[in-house]
mmCIF file of C-alpha atoms in Angstrom:
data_model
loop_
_atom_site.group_PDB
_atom_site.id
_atom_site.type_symbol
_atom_site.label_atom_id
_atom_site.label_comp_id
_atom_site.label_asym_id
_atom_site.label_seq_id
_atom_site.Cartn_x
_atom_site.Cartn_y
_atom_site.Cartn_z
ATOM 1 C CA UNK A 275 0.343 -13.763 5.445
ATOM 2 C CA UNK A 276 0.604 -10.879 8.228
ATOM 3 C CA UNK A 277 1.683 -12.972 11.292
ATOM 4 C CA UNK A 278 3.115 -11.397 13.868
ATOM 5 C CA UNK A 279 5.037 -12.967 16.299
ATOM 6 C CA UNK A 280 5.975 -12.155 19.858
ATOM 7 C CA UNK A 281 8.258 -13.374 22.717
ATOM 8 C CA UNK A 282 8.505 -14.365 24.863
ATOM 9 C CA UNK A 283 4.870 -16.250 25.517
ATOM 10 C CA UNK A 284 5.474 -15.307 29.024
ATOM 11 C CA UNK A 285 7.760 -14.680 31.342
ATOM 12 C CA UNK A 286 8.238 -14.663 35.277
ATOM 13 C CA UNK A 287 10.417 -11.963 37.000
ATOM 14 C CA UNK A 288 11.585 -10.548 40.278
ATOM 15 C CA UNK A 289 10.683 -7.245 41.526
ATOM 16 C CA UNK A 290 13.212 -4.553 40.523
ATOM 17 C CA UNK A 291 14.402 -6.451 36.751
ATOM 18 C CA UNK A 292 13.954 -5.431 33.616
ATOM 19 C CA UNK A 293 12.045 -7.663 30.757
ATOM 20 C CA UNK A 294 12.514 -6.921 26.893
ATOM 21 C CA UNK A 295 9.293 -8.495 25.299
ATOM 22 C CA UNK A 296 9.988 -8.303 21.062
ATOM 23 C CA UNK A 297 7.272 -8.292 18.308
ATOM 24 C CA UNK A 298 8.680 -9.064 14.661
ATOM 25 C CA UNK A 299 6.395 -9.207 11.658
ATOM 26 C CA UNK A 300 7.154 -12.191 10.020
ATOM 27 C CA UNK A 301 6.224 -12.052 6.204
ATOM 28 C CA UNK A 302 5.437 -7.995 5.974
ATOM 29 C CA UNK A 303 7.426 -4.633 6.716
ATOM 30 C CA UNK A 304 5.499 -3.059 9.267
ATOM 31 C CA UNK A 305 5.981 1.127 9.612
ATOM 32 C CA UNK A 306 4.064 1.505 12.854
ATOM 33 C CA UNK A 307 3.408 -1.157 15.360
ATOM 34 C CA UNK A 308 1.101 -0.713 18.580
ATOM 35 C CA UNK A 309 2.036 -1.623 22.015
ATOM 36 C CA UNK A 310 -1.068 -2.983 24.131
ATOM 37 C CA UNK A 311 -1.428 -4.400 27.607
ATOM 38 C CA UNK A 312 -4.636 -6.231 28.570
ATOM 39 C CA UNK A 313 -6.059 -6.553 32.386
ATOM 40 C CA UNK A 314 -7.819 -9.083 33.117
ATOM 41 C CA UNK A 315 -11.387 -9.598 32.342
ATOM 42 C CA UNK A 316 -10.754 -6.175 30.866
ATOM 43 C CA UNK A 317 -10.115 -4.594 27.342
ATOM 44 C CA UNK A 318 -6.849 -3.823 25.355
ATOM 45 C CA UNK A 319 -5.220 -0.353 26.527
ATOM 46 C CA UNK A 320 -3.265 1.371 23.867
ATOM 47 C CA UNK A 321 0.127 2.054 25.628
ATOM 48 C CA UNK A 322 2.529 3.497 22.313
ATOM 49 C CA UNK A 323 2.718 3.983 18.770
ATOM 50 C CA UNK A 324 5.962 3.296 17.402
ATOM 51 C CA UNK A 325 6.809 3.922 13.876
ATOM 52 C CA UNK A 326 10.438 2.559 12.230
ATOM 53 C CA UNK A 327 12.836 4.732 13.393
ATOM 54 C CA UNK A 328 11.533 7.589 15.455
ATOM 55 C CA UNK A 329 10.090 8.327 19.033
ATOM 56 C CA UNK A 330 6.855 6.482 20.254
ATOM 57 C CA UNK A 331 3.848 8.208 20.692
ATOM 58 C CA UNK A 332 3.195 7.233 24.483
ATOM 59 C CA UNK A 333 -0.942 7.562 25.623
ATOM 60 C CA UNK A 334 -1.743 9.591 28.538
ATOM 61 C CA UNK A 335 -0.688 8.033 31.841
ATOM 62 C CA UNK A 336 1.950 5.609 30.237
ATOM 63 C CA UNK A 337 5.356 5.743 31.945
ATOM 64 C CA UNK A 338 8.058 6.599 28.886
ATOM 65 C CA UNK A 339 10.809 5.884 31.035
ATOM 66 C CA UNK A 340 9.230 2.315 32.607
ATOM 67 C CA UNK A 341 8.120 1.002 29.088
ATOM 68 C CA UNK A 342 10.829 1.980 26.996
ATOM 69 C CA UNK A 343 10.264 1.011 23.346
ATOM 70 C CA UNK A 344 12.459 0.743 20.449
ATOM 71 C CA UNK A 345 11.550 0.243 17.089
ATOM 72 C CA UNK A 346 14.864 -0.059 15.197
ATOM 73 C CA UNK A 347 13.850 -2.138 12.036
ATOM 74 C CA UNK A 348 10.953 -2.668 10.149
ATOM 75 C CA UNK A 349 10.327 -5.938 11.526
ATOM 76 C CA UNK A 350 11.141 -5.906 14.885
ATOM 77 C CA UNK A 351 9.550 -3.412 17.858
ATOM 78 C CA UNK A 352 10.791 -4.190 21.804
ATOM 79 C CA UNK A 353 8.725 -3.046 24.810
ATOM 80 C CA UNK A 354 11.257 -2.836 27.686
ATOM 81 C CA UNK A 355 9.661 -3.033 31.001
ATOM 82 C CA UNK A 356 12.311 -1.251 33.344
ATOM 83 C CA UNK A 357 12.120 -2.110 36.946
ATOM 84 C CA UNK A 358 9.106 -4.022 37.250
ATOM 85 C CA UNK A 359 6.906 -4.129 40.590
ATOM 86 C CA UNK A 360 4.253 -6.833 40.707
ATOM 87 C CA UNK A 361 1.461 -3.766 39.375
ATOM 88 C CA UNK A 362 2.973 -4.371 35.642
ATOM 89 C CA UNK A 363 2.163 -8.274 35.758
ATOM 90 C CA UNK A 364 -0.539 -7.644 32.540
ATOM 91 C CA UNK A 365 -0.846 -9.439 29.007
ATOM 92 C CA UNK A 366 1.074 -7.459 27.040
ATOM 93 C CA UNK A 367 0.242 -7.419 22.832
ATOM 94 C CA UNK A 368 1.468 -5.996 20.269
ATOM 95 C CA UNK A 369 0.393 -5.512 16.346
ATOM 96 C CA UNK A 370 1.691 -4.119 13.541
ATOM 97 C CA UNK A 371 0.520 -2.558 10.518
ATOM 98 C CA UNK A 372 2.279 -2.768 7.293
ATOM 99 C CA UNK A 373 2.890 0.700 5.262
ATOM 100 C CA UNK A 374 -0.193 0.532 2.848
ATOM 101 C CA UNK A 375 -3.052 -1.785 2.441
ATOM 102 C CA UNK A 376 -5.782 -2.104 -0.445
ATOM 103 C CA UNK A 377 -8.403 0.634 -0.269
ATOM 104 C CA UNK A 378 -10.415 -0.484 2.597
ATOM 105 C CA UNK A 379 -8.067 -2.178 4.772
ATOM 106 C CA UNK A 380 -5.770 0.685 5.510
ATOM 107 C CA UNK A 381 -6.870 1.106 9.644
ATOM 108 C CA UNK A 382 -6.018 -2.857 10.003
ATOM 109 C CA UNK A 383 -3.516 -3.968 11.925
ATOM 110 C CA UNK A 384 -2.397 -7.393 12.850
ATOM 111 C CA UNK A 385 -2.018 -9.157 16.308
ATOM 112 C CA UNK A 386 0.839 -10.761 17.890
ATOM 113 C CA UNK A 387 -0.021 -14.125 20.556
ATOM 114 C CA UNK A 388 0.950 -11.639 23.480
ATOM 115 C CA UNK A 389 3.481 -12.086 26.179
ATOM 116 C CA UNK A 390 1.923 -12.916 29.925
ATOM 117 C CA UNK A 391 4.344 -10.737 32.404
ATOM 118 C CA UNK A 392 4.341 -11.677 36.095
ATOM 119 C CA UNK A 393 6.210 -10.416 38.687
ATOM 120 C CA UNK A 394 6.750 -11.420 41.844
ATOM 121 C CA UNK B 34 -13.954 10.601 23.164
ATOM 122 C CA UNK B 35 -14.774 7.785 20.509
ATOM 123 C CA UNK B 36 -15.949 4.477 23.380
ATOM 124 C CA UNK B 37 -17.229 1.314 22.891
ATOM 125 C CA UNK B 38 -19.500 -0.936 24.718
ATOM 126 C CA UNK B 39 -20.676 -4.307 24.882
ATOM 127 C CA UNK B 40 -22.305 -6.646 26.273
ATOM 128 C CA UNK B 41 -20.884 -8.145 29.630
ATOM 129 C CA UNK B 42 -20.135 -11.798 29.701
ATOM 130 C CA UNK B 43 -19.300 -14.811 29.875
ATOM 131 C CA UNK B 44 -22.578 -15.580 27.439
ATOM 132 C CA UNK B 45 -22.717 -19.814 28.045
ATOM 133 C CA UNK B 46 -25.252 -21.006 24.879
ATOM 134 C CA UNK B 47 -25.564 -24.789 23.994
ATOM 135 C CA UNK B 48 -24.224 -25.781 20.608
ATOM 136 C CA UNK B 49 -26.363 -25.203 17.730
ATOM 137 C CA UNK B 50 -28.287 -21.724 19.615
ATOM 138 C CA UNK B 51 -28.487 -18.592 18.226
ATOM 139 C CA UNK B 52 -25.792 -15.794 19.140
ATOM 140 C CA UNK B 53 -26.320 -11.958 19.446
ATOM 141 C CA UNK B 54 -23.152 -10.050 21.248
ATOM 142 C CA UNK B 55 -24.188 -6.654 21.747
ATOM 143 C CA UNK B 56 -21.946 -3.354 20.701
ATOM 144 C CA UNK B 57 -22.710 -0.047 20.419
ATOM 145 C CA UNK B 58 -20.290 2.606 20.090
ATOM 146 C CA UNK B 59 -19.732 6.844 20.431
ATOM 147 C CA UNK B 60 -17.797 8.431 17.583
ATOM 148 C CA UNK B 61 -17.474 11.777 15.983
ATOM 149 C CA UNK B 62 -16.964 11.233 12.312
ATOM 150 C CA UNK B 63 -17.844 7.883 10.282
ATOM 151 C CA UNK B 64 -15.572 5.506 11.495
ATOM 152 C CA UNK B 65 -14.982 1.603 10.361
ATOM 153 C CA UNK B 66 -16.532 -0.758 13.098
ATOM 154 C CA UNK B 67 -14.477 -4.553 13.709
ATOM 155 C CA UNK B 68 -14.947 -7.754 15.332
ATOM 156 C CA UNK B 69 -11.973 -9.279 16.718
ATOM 157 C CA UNK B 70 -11.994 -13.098 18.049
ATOM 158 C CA UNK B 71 -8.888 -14.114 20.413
ATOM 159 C CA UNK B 72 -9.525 -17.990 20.940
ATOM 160 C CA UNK B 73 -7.551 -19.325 24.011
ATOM 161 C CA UNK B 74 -3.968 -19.117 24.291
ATOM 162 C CA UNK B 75 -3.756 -17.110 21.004
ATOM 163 C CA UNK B 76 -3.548 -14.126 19.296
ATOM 164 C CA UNK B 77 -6.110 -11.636 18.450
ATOM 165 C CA UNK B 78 -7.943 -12.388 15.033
ATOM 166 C CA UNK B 79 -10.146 -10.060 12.593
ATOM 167 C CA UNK B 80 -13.396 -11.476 12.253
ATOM 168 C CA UNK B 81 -14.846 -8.684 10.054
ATOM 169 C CA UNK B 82 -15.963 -5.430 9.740
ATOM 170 C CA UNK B 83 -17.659 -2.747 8.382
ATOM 171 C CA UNK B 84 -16.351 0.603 6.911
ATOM 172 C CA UNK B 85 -19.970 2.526 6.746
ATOM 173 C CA UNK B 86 -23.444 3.121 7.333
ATOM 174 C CA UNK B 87 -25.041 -0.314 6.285
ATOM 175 C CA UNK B 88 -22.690 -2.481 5.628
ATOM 176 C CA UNK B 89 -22.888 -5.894 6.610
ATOM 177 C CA UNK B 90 -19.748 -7.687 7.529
ATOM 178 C CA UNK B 91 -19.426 -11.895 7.274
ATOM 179 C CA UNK B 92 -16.869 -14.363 8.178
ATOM 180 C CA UNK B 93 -17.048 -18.225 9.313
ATOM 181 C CA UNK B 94 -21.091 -17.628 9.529
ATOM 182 C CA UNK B 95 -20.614 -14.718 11.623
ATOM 183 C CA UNK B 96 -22.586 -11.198 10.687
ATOM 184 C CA UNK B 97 -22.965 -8.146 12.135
ATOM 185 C CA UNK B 98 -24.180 -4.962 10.335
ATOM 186 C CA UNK B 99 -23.155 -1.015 10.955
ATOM 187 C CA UNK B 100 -26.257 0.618 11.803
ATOM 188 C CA UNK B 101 -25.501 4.225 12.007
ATOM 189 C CA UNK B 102 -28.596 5.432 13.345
ATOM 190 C CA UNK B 103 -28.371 3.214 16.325
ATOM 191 C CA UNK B 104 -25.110 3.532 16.712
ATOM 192 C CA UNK B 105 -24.748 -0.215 17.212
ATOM 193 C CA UNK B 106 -22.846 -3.404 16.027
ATOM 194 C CA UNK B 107 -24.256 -6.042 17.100
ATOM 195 C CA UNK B 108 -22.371 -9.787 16.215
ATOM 196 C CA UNK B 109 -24.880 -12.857 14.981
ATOM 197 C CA UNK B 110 -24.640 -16.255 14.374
ATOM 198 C CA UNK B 111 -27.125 -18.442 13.783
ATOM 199 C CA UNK B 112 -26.122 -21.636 15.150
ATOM 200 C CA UNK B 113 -22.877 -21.782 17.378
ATOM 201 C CA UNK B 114 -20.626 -24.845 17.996
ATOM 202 C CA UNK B 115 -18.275 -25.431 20.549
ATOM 203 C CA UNK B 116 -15.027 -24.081 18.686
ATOM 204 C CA UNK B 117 -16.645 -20.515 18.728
ATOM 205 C CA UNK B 118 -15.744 -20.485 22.580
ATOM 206 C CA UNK B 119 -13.268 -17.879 22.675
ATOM 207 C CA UNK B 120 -12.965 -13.516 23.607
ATOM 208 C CA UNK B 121 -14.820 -11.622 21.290
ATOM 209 C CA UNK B 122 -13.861 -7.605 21.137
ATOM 210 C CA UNK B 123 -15.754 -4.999 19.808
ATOM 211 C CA UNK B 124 -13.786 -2.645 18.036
ATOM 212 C CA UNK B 125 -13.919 1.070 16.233
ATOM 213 C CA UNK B 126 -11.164 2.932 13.959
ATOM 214 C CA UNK B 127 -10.001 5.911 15.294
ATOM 215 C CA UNK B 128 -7.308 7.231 12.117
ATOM 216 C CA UNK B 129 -4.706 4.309 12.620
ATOM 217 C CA UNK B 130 -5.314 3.873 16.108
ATOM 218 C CA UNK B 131 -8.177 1.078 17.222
ATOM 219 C CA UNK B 132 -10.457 1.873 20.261
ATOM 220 C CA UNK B 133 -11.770 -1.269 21.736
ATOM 221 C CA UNK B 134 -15.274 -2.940 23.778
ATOM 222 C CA UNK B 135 -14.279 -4.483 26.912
ATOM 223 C CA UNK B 136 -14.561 -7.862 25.446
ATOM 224 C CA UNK B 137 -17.183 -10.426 26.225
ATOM 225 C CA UNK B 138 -16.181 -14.113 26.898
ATOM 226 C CA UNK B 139 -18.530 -16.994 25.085
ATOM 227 C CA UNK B 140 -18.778 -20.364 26.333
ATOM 228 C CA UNK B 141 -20.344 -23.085 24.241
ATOM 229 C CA UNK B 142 -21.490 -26.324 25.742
ATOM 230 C CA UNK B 143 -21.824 -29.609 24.003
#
């Protein structure tokens, strides 16, 4: 249980387009999801926080109106990368986290594959 | 702010040595400390964790134990085969958010 998919696995695009990269939960509702993009040879930076049906919670320094993300359903966030330049090519993740969890699991959240962006 | 650190890699071991992945961490509060695996070409995996002061968390022969007073987490295993080659990210809870090591990349050699 608690896979998270993603898609697409990667993508190539031309300076100036926009990419929609979706993250579904698969077998779980999940209320908040987490938006990550990786550098290489480098750790996971927390971009958003969305939960079902309301604003994300963007982290310092995160473009809202370059990453636009919706999180219309419970099972299905989209990070929206609005006129990419070759600077966003990153390994974007996301994860989810259902709305409760036994006692002890409640700060878990579960991975998607990731989606490799490149622009060119 | 809450950090993490950890050991830089890639660590290269033969099959069958002993593994130590260094993490220690900066937190206000008591917060629960992970170990997340991403193996190539997928996603990122829980390998276990620890949700206070002395815990010891195990998976897949893996340990690593939340030792407050040295504000480390240090990941073990005692003998290593070739499918543990893969990312492994040091992690600490922040309320729902996670704040992550910079990851450190182990190579196992037949």
């Amino acid at each position: 249980g608690a896979v998270v998919s993603q898609h697409p696995s990667w993508v190539i695009c031309k300076s100036g387009t926009s990419v929609k990269i979706e993250c579904r939960s698969l077998d779980f509702q999940a209320t908040t999801m987490f938006w990550y993009r990786q550098f290489p040879k480098q750790s996971l930076m927390l971009m958003a926080t969305s939960n079902e049906g309301s604003k994300a919670t963007y982290e310092q320094g995160v473009e809202k109106d370059k990453f636009l993300i919706n999180h219309a359903s419970l099972t299905l966030s989209t990070l929206t990368v609005t006129s990419a330049h070759p600077e966003d090519s990153s390994f974007y993740i996301c994860s989810a986290r259902p709305p409760s969890l036994p006692s002890g699991r409640y700060n878990e959240q579960f991975f998607g594959p990731g989606t490799r962006l490149t622009v060119l | 702010g809450d950090s993490v650190t950890q050991m830089e890699g890639p660590v290269t071991l033969s099959e069958e040595a002993f593994l130590t992945i260094n993490c220690t961490y900066t937190a206000t509060g008591y917060p629960s400390l992970f170990w997340y695996v991403q193996y190539p070409g997928e996603g990122l995996q829980l390998l276990l964790k620890a949700t206070k002061a002395d815990d010891k968390g195990s998976n897949k022969g893996f340990e690593a134990t939340y030792r407050k007073e040295t504000t480390s987490f240090h990941l073990e295993k005692g003998s290593v085969q070739v499918s543990d080659s893969a990312v492994y990210f040091c992690a600490l809870s922040f309320r729902y958010q996670l704040i992550w090591g910079a990851g450190t990349k182990l190579i196992i050699k037949p």
